[in-house]
Backbone as JSON Lines, residues from 0, in Angstrom:
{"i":0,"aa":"X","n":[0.85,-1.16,0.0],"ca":[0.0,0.0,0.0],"c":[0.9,1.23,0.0]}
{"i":1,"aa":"X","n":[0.72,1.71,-0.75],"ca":[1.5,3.15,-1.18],"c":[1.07,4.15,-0.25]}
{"i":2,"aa":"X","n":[2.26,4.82,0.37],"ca":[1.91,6.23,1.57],"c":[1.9,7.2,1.1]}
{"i":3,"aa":"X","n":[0.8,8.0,1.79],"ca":[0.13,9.05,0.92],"c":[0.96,10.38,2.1]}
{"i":4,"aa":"X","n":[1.26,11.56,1.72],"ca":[2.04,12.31,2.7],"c":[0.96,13.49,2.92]}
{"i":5,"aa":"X","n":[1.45,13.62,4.13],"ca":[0.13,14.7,4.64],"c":[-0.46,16.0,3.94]}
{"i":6,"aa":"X","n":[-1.29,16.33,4.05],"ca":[-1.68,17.49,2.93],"c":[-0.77,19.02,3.6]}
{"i":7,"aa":"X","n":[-0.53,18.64,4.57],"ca":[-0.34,20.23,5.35],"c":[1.45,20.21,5.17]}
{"i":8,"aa":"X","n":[1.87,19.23,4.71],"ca":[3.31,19.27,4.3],"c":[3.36,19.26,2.91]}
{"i":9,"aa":"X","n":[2.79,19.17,1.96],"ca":[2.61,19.82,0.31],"c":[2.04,20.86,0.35]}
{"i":10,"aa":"X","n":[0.99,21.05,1.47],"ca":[1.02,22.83,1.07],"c":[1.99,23.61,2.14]}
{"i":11,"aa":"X","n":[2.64,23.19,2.71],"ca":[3.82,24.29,3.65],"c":[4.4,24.34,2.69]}
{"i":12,"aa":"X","n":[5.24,23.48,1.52],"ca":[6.31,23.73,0.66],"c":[5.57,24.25,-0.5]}
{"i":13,"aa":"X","n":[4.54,24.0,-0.98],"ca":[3.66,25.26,-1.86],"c":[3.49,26.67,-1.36]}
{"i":14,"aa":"X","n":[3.33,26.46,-0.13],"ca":[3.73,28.09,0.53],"c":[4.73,28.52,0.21]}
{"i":15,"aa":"X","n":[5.58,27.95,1.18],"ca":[7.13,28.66,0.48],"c":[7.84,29.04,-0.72]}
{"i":16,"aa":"X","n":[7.25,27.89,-1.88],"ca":[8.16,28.59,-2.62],"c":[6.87,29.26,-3.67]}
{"i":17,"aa":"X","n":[5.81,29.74,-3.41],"ca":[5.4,30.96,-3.95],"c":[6.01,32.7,-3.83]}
{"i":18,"aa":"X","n":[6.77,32.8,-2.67],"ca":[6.79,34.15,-2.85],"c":[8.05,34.18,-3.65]}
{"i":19,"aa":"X","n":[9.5,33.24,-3.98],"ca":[10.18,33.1,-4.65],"c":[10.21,33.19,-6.22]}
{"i":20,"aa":"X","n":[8.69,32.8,-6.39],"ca":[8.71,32.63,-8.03],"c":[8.06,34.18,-8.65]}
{"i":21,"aa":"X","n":[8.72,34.4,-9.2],"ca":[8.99,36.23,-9.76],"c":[9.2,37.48,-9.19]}
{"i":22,"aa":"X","n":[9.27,37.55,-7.92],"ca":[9.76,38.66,-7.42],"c":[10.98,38.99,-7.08]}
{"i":23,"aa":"X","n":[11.71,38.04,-7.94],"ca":[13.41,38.38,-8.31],"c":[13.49,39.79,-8.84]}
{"i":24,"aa":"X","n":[14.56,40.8,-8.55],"ca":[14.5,41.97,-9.03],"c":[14.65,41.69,-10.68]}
{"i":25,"aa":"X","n":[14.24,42.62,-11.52],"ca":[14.21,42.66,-12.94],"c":[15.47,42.28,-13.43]}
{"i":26,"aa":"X","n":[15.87,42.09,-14.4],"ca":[17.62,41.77,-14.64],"c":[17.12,42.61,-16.2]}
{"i":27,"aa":"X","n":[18.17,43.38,-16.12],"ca":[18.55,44.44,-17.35],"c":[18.11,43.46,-19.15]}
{"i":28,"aa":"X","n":[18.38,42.13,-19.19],"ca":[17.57,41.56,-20.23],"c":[16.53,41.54,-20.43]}
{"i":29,"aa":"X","n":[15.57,41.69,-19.11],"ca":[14.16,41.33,-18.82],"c":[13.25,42.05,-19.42]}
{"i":30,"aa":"X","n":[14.18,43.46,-19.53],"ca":[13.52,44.89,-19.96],"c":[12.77,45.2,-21.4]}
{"i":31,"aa":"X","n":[11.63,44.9,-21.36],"ca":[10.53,45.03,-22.7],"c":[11.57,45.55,-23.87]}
{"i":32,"aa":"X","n":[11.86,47.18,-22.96],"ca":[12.62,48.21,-24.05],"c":[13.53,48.01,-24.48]}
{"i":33,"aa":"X","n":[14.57,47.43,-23.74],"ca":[15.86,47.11,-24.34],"c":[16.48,48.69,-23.98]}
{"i":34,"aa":"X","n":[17.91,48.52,-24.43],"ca":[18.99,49.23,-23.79],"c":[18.61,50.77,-24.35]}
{"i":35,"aa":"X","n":[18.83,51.34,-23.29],"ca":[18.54,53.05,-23.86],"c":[19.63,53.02,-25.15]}
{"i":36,"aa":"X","n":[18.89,54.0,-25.7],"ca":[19.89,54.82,-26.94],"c":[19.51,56.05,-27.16]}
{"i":37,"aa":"X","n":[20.5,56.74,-27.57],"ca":[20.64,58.4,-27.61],"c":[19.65,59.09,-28.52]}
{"i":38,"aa":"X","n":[19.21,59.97,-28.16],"ca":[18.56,60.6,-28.75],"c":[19.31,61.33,-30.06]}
{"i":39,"aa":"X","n":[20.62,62.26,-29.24],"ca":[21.35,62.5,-30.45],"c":[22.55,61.86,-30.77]}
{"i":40,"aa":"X","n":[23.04,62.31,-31.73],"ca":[24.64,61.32,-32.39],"c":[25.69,62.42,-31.86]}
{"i":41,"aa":"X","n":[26.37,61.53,-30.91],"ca":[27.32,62.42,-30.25],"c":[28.09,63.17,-30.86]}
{"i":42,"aa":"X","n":[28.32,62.99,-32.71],"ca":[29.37,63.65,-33.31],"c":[28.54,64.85,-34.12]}
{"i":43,"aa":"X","n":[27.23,64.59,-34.05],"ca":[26.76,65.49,-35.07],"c":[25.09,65.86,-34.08]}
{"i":44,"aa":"X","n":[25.53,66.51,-33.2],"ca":[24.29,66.54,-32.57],"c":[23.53,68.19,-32.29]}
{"i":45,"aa":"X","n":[24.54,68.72,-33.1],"ca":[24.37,70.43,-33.35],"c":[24.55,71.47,-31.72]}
{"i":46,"aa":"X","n":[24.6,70.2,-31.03],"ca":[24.72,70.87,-29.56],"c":[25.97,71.8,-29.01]}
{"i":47,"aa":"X","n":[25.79,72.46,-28.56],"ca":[27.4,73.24,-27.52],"c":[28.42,72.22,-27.15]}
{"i":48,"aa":"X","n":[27.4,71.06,-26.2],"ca":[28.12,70.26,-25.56],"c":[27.16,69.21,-24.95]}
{"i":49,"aa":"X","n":[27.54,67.94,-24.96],"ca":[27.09,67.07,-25.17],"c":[27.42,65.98,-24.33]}
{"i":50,"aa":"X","n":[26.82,64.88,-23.53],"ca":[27.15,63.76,-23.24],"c":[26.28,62.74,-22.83]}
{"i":51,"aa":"X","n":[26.19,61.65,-22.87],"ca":[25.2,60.47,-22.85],"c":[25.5,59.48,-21.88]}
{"i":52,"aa":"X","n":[24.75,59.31,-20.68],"ca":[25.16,58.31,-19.94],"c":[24.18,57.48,-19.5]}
{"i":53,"aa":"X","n":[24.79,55.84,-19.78],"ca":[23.43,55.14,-19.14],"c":[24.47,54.04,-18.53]}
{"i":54,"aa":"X","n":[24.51,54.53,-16.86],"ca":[24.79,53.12,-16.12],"c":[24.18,51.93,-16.54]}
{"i":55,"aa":"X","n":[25.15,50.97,-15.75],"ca":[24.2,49.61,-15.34],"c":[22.85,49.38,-14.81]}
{"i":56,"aa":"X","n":[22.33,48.73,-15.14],"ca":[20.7,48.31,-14.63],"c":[19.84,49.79,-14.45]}
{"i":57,"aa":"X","n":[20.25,50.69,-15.28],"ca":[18.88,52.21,-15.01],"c":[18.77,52.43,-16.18]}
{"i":58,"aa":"X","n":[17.95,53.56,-16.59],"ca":[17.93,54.2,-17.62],"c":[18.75,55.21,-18.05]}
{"i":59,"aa":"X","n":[18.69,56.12,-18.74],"ca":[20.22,56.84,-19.62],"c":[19.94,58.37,-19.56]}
{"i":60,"aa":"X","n":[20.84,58.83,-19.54],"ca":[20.64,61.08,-19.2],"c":[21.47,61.41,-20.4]}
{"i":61,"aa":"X","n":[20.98,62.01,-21.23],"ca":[21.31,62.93,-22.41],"c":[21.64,64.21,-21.99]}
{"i":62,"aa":"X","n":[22.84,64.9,-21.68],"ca":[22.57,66.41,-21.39],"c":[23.48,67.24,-22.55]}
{"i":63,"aa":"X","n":[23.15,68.37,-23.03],"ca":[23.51,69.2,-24.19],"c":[23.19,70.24,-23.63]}
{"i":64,"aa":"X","n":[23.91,71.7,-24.21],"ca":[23.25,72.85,-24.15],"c":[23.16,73.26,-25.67]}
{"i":65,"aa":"X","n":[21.71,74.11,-25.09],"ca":[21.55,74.43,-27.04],"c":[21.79,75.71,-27.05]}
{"i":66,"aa":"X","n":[22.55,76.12,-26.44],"ca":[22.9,77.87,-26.37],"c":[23.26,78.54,-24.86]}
{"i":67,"aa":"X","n":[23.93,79.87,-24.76],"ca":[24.22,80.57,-23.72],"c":[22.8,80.28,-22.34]}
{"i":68,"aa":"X","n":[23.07,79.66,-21.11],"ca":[22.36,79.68,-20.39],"c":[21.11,78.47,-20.79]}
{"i":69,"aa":"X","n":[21.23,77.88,-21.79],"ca":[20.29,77.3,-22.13],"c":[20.79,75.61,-21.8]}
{"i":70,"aa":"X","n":[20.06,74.84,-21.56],"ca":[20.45,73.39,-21.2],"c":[19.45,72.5,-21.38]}
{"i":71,"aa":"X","n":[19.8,71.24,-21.92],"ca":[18.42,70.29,-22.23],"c":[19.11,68.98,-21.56]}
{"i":72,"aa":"X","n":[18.15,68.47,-20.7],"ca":[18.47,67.3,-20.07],"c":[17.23,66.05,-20.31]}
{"i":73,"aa":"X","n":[17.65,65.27,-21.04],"ca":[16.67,63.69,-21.76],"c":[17.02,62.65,-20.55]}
{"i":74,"aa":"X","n":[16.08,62.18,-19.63],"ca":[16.16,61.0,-19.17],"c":[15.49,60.05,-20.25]}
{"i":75,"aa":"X","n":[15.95,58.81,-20.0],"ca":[15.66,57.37,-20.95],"c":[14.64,56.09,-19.73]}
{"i":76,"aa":"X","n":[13.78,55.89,-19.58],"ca":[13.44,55.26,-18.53],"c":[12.19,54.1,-19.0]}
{"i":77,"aa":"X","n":[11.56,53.41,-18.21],"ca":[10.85,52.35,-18.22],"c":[11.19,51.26,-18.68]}
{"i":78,"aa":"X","n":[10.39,49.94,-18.21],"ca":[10.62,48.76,-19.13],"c":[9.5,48.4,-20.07]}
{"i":79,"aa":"X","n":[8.49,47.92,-19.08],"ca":[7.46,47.59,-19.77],"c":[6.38,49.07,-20.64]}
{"i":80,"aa":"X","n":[6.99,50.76,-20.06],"ca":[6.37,51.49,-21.26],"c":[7.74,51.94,-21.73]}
{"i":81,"aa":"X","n":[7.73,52.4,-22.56],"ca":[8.61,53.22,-22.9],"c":[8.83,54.93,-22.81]}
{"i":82,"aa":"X","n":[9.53,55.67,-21.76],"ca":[9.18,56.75,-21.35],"c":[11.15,57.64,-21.67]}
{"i":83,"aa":"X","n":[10.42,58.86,-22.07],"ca":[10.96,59.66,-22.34],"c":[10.81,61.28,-21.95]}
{"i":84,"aa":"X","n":[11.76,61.25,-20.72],"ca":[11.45,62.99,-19.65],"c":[12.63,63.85,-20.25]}
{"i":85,"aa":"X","n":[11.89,65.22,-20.77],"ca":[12.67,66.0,-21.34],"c":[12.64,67.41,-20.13]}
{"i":86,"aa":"X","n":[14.01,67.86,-19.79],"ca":[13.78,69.32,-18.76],"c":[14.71,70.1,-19.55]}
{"i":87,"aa":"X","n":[13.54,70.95,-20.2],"ca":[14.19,72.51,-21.05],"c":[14.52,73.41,-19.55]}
{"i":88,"aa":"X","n":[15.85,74.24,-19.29],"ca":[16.29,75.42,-18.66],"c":[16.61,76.14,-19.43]}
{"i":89,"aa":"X","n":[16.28,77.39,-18.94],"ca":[17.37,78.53,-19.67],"c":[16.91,79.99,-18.56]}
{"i":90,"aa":"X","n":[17.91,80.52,-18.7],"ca":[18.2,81.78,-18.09],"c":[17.0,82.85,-18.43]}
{"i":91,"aa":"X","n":[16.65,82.97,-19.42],"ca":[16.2,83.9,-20.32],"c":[14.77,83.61,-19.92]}
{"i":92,"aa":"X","n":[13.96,82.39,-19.06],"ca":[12.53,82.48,-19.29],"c":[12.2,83.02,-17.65]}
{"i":93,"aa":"X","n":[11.37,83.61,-17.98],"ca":[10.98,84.53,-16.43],"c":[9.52,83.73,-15.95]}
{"i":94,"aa":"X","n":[8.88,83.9,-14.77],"ca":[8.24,83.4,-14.38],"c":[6.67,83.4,-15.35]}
{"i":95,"aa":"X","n":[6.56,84.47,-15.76],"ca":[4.49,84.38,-16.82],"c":[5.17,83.06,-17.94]}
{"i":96,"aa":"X","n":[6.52,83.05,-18.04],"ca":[6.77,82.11,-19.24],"c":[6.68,80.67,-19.46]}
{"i":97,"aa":"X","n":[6.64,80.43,-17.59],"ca":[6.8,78.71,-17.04],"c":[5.59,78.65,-16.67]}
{"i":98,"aa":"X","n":[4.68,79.15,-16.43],"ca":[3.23,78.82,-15.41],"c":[2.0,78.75,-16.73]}
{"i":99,"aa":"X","n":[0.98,78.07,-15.87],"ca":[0.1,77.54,-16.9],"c":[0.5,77.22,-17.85]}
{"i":100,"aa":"X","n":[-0.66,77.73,-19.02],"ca":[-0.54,77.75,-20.59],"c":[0.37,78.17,-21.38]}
{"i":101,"aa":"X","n":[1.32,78.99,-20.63],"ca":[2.44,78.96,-21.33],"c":[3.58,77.81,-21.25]}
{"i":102,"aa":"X","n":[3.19,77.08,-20.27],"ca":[4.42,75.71,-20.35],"c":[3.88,75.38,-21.84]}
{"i":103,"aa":"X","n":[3.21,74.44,-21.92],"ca":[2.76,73.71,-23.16],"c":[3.29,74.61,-24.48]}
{"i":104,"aa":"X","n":[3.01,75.52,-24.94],"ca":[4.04,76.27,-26.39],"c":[5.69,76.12,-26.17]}
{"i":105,"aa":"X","n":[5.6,76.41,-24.77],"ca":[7.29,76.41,-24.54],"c":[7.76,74.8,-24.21]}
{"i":106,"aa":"X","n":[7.29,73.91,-23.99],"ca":[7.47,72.49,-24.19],"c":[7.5,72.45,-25.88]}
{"i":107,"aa":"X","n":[6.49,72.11,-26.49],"ca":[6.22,72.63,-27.77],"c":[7.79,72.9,-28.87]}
{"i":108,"aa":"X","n":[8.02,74.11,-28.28],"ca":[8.79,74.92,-28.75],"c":[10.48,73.95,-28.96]}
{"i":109,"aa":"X","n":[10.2,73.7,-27.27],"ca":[11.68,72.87,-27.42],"c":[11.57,71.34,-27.97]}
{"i":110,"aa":"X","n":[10.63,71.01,-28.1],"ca":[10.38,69.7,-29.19],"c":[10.57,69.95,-30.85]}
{"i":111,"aa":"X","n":[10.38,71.25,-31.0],"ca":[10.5,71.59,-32.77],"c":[12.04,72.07,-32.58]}
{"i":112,"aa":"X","n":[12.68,72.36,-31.67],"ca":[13.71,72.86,-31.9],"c":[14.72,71.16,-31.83]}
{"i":113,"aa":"X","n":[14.16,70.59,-30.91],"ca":[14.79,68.72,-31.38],"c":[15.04,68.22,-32.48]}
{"i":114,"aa":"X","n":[13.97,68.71,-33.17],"ca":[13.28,67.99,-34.49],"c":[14.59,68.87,-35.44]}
{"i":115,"aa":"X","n":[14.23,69.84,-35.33],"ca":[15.55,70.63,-36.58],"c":[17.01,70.32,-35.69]}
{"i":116,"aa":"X","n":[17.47,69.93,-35.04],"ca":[18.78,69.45,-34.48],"c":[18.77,67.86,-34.86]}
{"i":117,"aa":"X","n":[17.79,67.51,-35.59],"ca":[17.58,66.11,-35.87],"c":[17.86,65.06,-34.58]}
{"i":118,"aa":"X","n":[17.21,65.12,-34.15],"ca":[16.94,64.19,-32.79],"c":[16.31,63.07,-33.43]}
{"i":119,"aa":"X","n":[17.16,62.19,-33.51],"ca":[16.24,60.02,-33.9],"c":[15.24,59.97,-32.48]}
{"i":120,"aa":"X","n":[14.52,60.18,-32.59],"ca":[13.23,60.15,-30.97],"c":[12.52,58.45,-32.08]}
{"i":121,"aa":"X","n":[11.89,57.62,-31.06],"ca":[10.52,57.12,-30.86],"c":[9.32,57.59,-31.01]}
{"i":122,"aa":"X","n":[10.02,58.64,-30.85],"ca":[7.78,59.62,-30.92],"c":[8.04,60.25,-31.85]}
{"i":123,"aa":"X","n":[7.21,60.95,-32.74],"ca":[7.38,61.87,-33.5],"c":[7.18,63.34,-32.56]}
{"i":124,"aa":"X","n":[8.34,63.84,-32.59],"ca":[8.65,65.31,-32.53],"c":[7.51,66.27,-32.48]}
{"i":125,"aa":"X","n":[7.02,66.32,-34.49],"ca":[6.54,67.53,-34.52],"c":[4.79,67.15,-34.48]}
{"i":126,"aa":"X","n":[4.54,66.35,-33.87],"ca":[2.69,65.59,-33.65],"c":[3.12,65.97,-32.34]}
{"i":127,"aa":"X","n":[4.04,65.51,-31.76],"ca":[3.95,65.92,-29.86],"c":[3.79,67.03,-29.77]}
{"i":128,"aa":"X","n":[4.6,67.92,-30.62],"ca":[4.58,69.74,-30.41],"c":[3.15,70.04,-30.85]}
{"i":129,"aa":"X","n":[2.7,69.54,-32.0],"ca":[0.98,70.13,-32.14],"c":[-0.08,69.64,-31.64]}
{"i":130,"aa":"X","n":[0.05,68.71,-30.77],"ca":[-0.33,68.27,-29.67],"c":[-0.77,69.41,-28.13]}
{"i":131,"aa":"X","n":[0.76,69.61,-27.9],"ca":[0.85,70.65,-27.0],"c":[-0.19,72.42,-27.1]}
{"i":132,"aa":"X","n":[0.26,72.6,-28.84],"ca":[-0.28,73.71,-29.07],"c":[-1.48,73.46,-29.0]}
{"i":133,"aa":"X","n":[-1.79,72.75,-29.86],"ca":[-3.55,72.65,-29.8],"c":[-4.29,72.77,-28.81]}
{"i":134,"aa":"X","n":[-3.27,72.18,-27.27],"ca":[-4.29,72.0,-25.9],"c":[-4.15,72.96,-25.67]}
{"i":135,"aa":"X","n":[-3.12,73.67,-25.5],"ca":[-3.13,75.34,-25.35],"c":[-4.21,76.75,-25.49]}
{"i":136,"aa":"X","n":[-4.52,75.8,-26.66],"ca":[-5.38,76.72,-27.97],"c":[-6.5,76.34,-27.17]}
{"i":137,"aa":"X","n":[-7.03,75.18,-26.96],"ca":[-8.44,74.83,-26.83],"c":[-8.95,75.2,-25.18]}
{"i":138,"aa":"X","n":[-7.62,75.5,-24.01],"ca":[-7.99,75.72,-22.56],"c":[-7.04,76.48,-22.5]}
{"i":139,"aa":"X","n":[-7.57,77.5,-21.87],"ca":[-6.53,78.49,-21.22],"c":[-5.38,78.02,-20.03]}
{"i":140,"aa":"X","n":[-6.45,77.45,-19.18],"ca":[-5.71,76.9,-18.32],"c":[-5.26,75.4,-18.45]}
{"i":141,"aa":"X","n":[-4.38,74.19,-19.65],"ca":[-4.45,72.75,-19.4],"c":[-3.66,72.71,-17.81]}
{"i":142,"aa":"X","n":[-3.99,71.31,-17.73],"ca":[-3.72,70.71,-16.6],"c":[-2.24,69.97,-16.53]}
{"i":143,"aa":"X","n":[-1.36,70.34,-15.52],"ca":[-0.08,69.77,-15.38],"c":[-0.18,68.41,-15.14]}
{"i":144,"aa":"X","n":[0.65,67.33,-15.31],"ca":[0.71,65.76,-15.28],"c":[-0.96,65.21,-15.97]}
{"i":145,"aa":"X","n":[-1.44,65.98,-17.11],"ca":[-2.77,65.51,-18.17],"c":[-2.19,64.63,-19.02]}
{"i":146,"aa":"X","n":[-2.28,63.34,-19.24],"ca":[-2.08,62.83,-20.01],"c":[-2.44,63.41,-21.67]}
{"i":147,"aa":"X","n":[-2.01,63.61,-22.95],"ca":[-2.7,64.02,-24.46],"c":[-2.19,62.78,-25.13]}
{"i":148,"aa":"X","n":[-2.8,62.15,-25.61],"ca":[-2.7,61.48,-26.51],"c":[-2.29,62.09,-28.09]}
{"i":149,"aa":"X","n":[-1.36,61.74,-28.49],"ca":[-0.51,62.18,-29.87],"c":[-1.11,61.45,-31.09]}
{"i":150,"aa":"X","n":[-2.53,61.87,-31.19],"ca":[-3.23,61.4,-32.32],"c":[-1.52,61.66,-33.86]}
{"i":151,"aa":"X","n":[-1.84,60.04,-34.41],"ca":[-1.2,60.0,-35.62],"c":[0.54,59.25,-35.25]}
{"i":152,"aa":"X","n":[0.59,59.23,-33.6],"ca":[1.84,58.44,-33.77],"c":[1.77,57.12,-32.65]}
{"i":153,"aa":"X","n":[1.11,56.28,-33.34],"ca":[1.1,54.8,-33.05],"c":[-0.32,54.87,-32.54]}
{"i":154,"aa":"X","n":[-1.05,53.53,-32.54],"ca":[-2.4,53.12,-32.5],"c":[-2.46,52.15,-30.97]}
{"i":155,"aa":"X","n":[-3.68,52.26,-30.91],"ca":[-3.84,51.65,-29.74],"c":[-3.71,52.0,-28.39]}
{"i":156,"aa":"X","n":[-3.27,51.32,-27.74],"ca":[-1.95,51.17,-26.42],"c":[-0.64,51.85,-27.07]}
{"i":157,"aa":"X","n":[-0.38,51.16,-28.35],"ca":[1.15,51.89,-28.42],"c":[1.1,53.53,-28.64]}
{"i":158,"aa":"X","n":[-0.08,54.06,-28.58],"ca":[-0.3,55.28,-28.91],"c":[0.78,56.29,-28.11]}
{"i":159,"aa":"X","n":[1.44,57.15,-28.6],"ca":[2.39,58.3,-27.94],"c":[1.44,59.07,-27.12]}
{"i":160,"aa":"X","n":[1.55,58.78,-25.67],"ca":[1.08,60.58,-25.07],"c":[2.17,61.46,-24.66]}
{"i":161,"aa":"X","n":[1.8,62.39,-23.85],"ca":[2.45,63.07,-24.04],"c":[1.52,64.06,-22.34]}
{"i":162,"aa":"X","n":[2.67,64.49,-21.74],"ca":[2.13,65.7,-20.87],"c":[3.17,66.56,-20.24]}
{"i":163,"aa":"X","n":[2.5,67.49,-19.61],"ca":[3.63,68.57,-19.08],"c":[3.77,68.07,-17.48]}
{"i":164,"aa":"X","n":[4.98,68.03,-16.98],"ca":[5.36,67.24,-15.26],"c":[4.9,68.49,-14.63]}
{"i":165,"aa":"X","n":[6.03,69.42,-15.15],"ca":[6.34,70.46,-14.04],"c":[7.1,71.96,-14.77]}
{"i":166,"aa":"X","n":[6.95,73.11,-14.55],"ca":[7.42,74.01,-14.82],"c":[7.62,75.34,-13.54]}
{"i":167,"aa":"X","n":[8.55,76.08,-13.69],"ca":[8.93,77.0,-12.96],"c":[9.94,77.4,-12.61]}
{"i":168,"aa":"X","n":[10.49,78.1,-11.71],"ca":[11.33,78.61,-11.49],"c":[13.24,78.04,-10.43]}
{"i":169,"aa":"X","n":[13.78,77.8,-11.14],"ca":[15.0,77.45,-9.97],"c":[16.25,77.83,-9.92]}
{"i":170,"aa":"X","n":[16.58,78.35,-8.82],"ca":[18.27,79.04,-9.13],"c":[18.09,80.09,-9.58]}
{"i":171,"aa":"X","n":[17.14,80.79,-10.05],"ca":[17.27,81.65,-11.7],"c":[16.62,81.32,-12.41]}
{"i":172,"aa":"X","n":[17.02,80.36,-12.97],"ca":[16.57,79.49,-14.03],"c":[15.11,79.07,-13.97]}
{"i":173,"aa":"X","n":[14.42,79.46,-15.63],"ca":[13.16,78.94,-15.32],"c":[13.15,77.91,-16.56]}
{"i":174,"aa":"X","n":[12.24,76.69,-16.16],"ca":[12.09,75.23,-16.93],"c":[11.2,74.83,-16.96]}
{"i":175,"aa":"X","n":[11.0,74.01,-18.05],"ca":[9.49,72.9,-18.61],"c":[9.91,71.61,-18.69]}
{"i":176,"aa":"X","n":[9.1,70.51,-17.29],"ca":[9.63,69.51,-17.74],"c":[8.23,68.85,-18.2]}
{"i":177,"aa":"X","n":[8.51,67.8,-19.12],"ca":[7.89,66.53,-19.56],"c":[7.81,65.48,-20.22]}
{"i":178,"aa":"X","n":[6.81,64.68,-20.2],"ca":[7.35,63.28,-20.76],"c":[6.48,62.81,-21.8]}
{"i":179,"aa":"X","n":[7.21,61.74,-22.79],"ca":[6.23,61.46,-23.77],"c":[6.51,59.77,-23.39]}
{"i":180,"aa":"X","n":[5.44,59.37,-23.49],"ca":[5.41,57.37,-23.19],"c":[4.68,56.67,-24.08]}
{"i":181,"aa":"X","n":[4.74,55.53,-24.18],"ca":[4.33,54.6,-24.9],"c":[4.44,53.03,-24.04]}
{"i":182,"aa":"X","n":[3.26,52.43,-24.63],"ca":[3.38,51.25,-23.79],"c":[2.12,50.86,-23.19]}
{"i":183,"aa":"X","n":[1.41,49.83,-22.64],"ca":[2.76,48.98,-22.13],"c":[3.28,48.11,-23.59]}
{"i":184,"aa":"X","n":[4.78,47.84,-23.55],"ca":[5.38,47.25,-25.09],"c":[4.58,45.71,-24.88]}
């Protein structure tokens, strides 16, 4: 007669090794997106100055200046979406220039100025910038962290949005940050 083993000792070891199975931290292969890559070509990137860094296991920082006082900083991030945070600074923008409805033209603005520095982006450039304008156009006041959907660049889920994080004032310096995503891949 064959021994049958107690039920409460197949499920103690079914206990245990449930919390083991996938909550291993991510491993850098795992990553939907695959390895950041630059927005611009380090040799021809029309910038002042330029450099691209993507440690081990994170995502990647693009920083350039596109002129006196002016600075553009690209984080590279997500796995399963694909996300892309852009923070325009410059000396020159005063406070009516960062708040409300004026972030969005001046986000905008520094997306068309990507586009003619030829930036290889995932999203299209100049649909994100008329994106921005349009919401502009249509509310005086849009809403900071609003998701817009980038009618015309990718369908579905993979659809590009697009929104404004944060804008204002620091150091001096006044800035527009935001992000365009896609996903989940």
């Amino acid at each position: 007669m064959a021994r049958i083993k107690p039920v409460s000792s197949i499920l103690f070891t079914a206990v245990l090794a449930i919390p083991s199975v996938g909550l291993a931290e991510p491993v850098r292969d795992d990553c939907v997106r695959g390895e950041p890559v630059p927005v611009f070509a380090p040799t021809k990137s029309g910038l002042r100055s330029y450099q691209f860094r993507s440690p081990a296991g994170e995502g990647a920082r693009e920083l350039g200046s596109l002129g006196p006082g002016e600075s553009l900083e690209i984080r590279h991030g997500g796995c399963e979406y694909l996300v892309m945070t852009i923070r325009f600074t410059s000396r020159k923008l005063r406070r009516q220039d960062v708040s409300g409805a004026n972030a969005y033209p001046l986000a905008a603005g520094v997306l068309q100025r990507m586009h003619k520095l030829k930036a290889q982006s995932p999203y299209d450039l100049v649909l994100a910038a008329k994106t921005l304008i349009d919401a502009s156009r249509r509310r005086s006041h849009p809403d900071f962290g609003e998701s817009l959907p980038v009618d015309g660049d990718g369908i579905d889920f993979l659809q590009t949005q697009i929104q404004i994080d944060k804008a204002g004032l620091s150091h001096g310096f006044g800035f527009v940050e935001f992000s365009l995503f896609k996903g989940p891949l």
